[in-house]
Coordinates of C-alpha atoms and ligand atoms in Angstrom, one line a residue:
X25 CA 1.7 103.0 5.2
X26 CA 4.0 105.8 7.4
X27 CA 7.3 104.7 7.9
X28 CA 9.2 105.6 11.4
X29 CA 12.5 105.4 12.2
X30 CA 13.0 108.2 15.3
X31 CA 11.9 106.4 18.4
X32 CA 9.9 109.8 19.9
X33 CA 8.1 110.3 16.4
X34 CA 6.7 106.7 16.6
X35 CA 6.0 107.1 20.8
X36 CA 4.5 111.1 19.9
X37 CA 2.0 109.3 17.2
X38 CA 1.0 106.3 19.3
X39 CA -0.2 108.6 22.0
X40 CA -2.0 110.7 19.7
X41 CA -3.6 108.2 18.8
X42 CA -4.3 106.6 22.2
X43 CA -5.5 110.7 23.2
X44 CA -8.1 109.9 20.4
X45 CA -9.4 106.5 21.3
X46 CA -7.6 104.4 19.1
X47 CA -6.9 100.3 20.0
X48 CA -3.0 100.2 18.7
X49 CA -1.9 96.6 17.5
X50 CA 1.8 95.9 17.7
X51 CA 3.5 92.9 16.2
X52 CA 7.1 93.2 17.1
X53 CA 9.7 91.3 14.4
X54 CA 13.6 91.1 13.7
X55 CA 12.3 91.6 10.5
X56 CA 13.6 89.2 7.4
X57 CA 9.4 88.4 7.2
X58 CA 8.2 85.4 6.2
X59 CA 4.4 84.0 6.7
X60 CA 4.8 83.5 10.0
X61 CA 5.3 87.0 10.5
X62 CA 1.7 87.7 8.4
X63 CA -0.1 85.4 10.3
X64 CA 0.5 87.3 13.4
X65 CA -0.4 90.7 11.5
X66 CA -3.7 88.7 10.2
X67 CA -4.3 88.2 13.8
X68 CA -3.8 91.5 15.4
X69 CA -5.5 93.6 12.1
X70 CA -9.3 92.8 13.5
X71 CA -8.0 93.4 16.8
X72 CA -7.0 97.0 16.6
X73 CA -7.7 100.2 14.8
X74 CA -4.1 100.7 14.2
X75 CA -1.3 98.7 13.3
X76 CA 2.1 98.7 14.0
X77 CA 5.2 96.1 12.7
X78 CA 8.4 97.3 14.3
X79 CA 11.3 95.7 12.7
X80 CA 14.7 95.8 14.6
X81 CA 17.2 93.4 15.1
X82 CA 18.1 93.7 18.6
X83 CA 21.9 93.4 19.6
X84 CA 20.9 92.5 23.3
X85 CA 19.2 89.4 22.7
X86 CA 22.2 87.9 21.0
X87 CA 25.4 86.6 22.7
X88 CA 29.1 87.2 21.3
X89 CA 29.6 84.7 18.9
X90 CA 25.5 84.2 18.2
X91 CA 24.7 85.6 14.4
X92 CA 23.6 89.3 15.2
X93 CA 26.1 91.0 12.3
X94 CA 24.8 87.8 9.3
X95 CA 21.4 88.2 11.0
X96 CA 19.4 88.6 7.7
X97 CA 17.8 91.7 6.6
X98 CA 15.7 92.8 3.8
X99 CA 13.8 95.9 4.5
X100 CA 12.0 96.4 1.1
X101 CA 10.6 93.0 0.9
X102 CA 9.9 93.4 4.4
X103 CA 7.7 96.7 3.5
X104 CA 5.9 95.0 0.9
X105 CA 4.9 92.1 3.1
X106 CA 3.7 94.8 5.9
X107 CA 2.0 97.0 3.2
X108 CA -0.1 93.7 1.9
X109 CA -1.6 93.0 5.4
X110 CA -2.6 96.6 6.0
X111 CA -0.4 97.6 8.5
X112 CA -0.5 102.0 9.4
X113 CA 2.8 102.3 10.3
X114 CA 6.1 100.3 10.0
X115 CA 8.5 101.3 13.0
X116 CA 12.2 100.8 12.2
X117 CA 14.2 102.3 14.5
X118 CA 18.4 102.3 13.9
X119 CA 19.1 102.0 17.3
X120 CA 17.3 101.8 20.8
X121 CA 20.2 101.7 23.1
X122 CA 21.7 105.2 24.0
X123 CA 25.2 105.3 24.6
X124 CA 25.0 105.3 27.8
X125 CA 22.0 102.8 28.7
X126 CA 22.2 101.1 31.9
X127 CA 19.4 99.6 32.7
X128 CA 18.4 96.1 31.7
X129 CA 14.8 94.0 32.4
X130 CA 15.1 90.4 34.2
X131 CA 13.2 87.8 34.1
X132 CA 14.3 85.6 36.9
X133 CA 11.9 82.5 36.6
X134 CA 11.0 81.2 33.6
X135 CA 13.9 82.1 31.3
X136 CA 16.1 80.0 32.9
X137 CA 15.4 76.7 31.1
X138 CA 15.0 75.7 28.3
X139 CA 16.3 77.9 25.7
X140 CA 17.9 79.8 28.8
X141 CA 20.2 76.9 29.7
X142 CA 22.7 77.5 26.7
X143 CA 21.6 81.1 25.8
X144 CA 22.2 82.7 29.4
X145 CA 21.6 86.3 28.7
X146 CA 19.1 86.3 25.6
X147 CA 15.9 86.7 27.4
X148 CA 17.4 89.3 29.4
X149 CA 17.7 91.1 25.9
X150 CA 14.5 90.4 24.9
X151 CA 12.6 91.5 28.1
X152 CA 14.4 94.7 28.0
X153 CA 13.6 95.3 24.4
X154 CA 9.9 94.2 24.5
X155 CA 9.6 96.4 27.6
X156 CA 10.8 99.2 25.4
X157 CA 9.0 98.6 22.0
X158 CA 5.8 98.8 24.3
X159 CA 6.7 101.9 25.7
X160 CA 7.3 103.4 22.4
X161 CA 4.0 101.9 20.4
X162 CA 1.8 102.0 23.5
X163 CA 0.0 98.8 22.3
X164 CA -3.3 97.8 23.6
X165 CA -2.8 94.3 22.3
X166 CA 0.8 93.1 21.3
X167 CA 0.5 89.7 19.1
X168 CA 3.7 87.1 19.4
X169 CA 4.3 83.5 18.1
X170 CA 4.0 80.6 19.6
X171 CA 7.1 79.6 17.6
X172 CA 9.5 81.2 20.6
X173 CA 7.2 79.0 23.4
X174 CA 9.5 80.0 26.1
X175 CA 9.8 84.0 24.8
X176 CA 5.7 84.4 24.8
X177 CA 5.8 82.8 28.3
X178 CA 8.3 85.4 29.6
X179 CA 7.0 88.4 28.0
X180 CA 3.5 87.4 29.8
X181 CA 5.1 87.4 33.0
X182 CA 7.3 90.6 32.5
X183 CA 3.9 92.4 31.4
X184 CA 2.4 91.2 34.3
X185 CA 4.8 91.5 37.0
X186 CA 5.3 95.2 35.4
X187 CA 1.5 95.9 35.5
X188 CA 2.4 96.6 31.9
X189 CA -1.1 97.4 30.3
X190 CA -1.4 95.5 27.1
X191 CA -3.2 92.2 26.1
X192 CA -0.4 89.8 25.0
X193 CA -2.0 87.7 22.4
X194 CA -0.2 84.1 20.4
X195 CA -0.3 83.0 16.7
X196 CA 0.2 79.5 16.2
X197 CA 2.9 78.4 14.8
X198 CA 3.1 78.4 10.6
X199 CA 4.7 76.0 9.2
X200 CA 5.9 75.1 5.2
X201 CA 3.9 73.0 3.5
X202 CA 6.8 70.1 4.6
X203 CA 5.8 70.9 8.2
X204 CA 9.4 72.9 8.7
X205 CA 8.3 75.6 11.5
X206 CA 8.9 79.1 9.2
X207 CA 12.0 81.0 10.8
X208 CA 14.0 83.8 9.4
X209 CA 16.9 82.1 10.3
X210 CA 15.7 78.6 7.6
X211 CA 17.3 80.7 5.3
X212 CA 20.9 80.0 6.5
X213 CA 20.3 76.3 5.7
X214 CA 21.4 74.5 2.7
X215 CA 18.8 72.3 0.4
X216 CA 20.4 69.5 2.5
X217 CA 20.4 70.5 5.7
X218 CA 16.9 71.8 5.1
X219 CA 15.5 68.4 4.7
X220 CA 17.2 66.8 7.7
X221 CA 15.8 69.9 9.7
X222 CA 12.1 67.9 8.9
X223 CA 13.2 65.6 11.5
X224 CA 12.3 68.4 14.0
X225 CA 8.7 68.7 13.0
X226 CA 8.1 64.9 12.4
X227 CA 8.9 63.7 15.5
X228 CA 6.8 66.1 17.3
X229 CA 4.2 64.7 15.1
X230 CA 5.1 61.0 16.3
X231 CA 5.3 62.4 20.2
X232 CA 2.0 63.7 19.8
X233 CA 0.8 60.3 18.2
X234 CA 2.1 58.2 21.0
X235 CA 0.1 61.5 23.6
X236 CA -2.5 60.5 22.2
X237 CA -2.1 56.8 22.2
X238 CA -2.5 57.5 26.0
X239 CA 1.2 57.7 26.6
X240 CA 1.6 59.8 29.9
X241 CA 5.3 59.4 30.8
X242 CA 7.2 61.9 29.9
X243 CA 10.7 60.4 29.6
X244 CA 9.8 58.0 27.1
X245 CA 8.0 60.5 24.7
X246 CA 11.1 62.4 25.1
X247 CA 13.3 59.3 24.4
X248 CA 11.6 58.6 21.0
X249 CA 12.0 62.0 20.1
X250 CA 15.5 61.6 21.5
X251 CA 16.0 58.8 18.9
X252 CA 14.2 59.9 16.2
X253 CA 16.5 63.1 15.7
X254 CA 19.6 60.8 16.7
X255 CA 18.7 59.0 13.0
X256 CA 19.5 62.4 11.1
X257 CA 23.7 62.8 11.9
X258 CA 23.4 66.4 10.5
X259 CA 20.7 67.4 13.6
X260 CA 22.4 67.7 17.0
X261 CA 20.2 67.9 19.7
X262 CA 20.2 71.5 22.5
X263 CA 17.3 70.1 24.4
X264 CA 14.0 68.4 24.3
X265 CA 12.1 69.3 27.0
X266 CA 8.6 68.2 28.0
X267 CA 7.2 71.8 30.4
X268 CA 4.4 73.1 32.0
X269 CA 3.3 75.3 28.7
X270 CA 2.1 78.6 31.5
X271 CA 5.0 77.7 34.2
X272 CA 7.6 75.7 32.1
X273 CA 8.0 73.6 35.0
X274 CA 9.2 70.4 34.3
X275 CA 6.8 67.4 33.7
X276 CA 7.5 63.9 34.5
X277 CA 4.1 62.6 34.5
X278 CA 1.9 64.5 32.0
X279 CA -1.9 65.6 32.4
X280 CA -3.6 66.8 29.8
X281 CA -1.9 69.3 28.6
X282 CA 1.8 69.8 28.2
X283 CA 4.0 71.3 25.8
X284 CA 7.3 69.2 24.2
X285 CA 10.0 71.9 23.1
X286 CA 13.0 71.3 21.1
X287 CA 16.6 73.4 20.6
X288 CA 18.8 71.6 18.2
X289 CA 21.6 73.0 15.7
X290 CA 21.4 71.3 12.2
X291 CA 24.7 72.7 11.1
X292 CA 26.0 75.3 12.7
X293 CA 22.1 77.1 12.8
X294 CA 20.1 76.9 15.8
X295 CA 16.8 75.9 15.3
X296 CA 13.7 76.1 17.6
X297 CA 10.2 74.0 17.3
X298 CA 7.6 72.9 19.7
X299 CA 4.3 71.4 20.0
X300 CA 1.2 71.2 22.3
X301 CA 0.4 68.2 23.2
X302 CA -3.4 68.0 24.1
X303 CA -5.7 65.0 25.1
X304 CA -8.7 65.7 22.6
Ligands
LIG17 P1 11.3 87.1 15.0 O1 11.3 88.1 13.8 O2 11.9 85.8 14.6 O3 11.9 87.7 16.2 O4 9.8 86.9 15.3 C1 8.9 87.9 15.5 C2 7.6 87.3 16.0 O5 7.1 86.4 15.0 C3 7.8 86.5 17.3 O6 6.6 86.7 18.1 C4 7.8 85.1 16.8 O7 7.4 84.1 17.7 C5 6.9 85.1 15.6 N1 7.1 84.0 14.7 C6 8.3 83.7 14.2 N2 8.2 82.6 13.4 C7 6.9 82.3 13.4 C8 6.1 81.2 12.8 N3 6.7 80.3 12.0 N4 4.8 81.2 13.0 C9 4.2 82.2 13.8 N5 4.9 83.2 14.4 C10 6.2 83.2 14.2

């Protein structure tokens, strides 16, 4: 496995290899890898004939105040984890922002609810830096999570409004064996505050129950998820939203597919979960 840290090595090798024929995979990370993370390299290793894991913790994505400096970080586990799944090269650049960067990529649609309502500027960040890692790696298929619903969604439309051209392609979500969606960030969380984070995963479970139970109206699955999390004092709830899962449109009376997203500190850390709700 190479590892890259200048941004014009890693761009001058991905378009050597795209001058030879070569499908480049690209699973982008803020590194701190977990499962989650491998899943998505699982997915994009048949996909490709080379792969790439770029690990950078990007500064614009977080807001004064959010936890960029205690971000966690652990590049030689990290390595290991990218070795085991056969990934070519791991790109870890220092910095992407040149002193004197101006420029910034909007999204101006769908990253305004949901997560967007209390982080203002963070998919600003992350459109901007997705939009450069693909430069850089010059993907053919770039694999992201279904974990960040609302990020997959936006990078879609930013590659397609861009006439960007790379296949964007989801992982489900992983989950621990408890059902706790995996997230770098579960490692801020104490033994305690990691159980009442279940409550996150269980109720989707229970909303999904009472989908399938025929229930249609979306206020009331969000009212029992509502109550549910109201049970655990340690969980405050951001938002539980019931979208459009391609638009993110609000739904008030659900077809057959929607998808039931939730934002909710348990402690001071911010946790994200979601779930598809599909009739079978
Ligand atoms: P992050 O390092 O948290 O920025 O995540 C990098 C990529 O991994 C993003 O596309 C995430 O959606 C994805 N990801 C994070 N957690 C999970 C998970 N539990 N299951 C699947 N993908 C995940």
């Amino acid at each position: 496995m190479q590892q890259i840290e200048e941004p014009e090595s890693m761009q001058a090798v991905a378009l050597g290899w795209r001058a030879q024929g070569f499908r480049i995979g690209f699973v982008p990370t803020m590194g701190y890898l977990h499962e989650g993370h491998a899943s998505l390299m699982r997915l994009a290793r048949p996909l490709c004939d080379k792969l790439v894991v770029s690990i950078y913790v990007n500064p614009t994505q977080f807001a004064p105040g959010e936890d960029f400096t205690t971000y966690p970080r652990s590049v030689e586990r990290d390595r290991v984890i990218c070795e085991t799944e056969g990934v070519d090269v791991v790109f870890l650049p220092t910095n992407l922002y040149a002193p004197n960067h101006s420029v910034r990529v909007q999204e101006l649609s769908l990253s305004k609810g949901l997560c967007g309502r209390s982080r203002p500027t963070h998919f600003d960040g992350v459109a901007t830096i997705v939009v450069k890692l693909l430069n850089l790696v010059q993907p053919t298929v770039a694999v992201f999570g279904q974990k960040d619903a609302q990020q997959a969604q936006v990078i879609r439309k930013v590659v397609a409004d861009l006439h960007m051209p790379v296949d964007i392609v989801l992982g489900p979500i992983h989950r621990d064996h408890d059902g706790l969606a995996m997230s770098s960030r579960n490692t801020y969380l104490s033994a305690y505050e990691r159980s009442s984070a279940l409550i996150l995963s269980r109720s989707l479970e229970k909303a999904d129950a009472l989908f399938r139970a025929g229930e249609r109206n979306a206020g009331m699955i969000r009212s029992l998820v509502l109550s549910e999390i109201d049970r655990v004092p340690e969980v405050r709830v951001d938002y539980v939203d019931i979208v459009d899962p391609d638009t993110l449109a609000a739904q008030e009376t659900l077809g057959d597919v929607a998808l039931l997203a939730i934002a909710a500190y348990v402690g001071r850390t911010r946790l994200i979960d979601n779930r598809v709700l599909r009739s079978e």
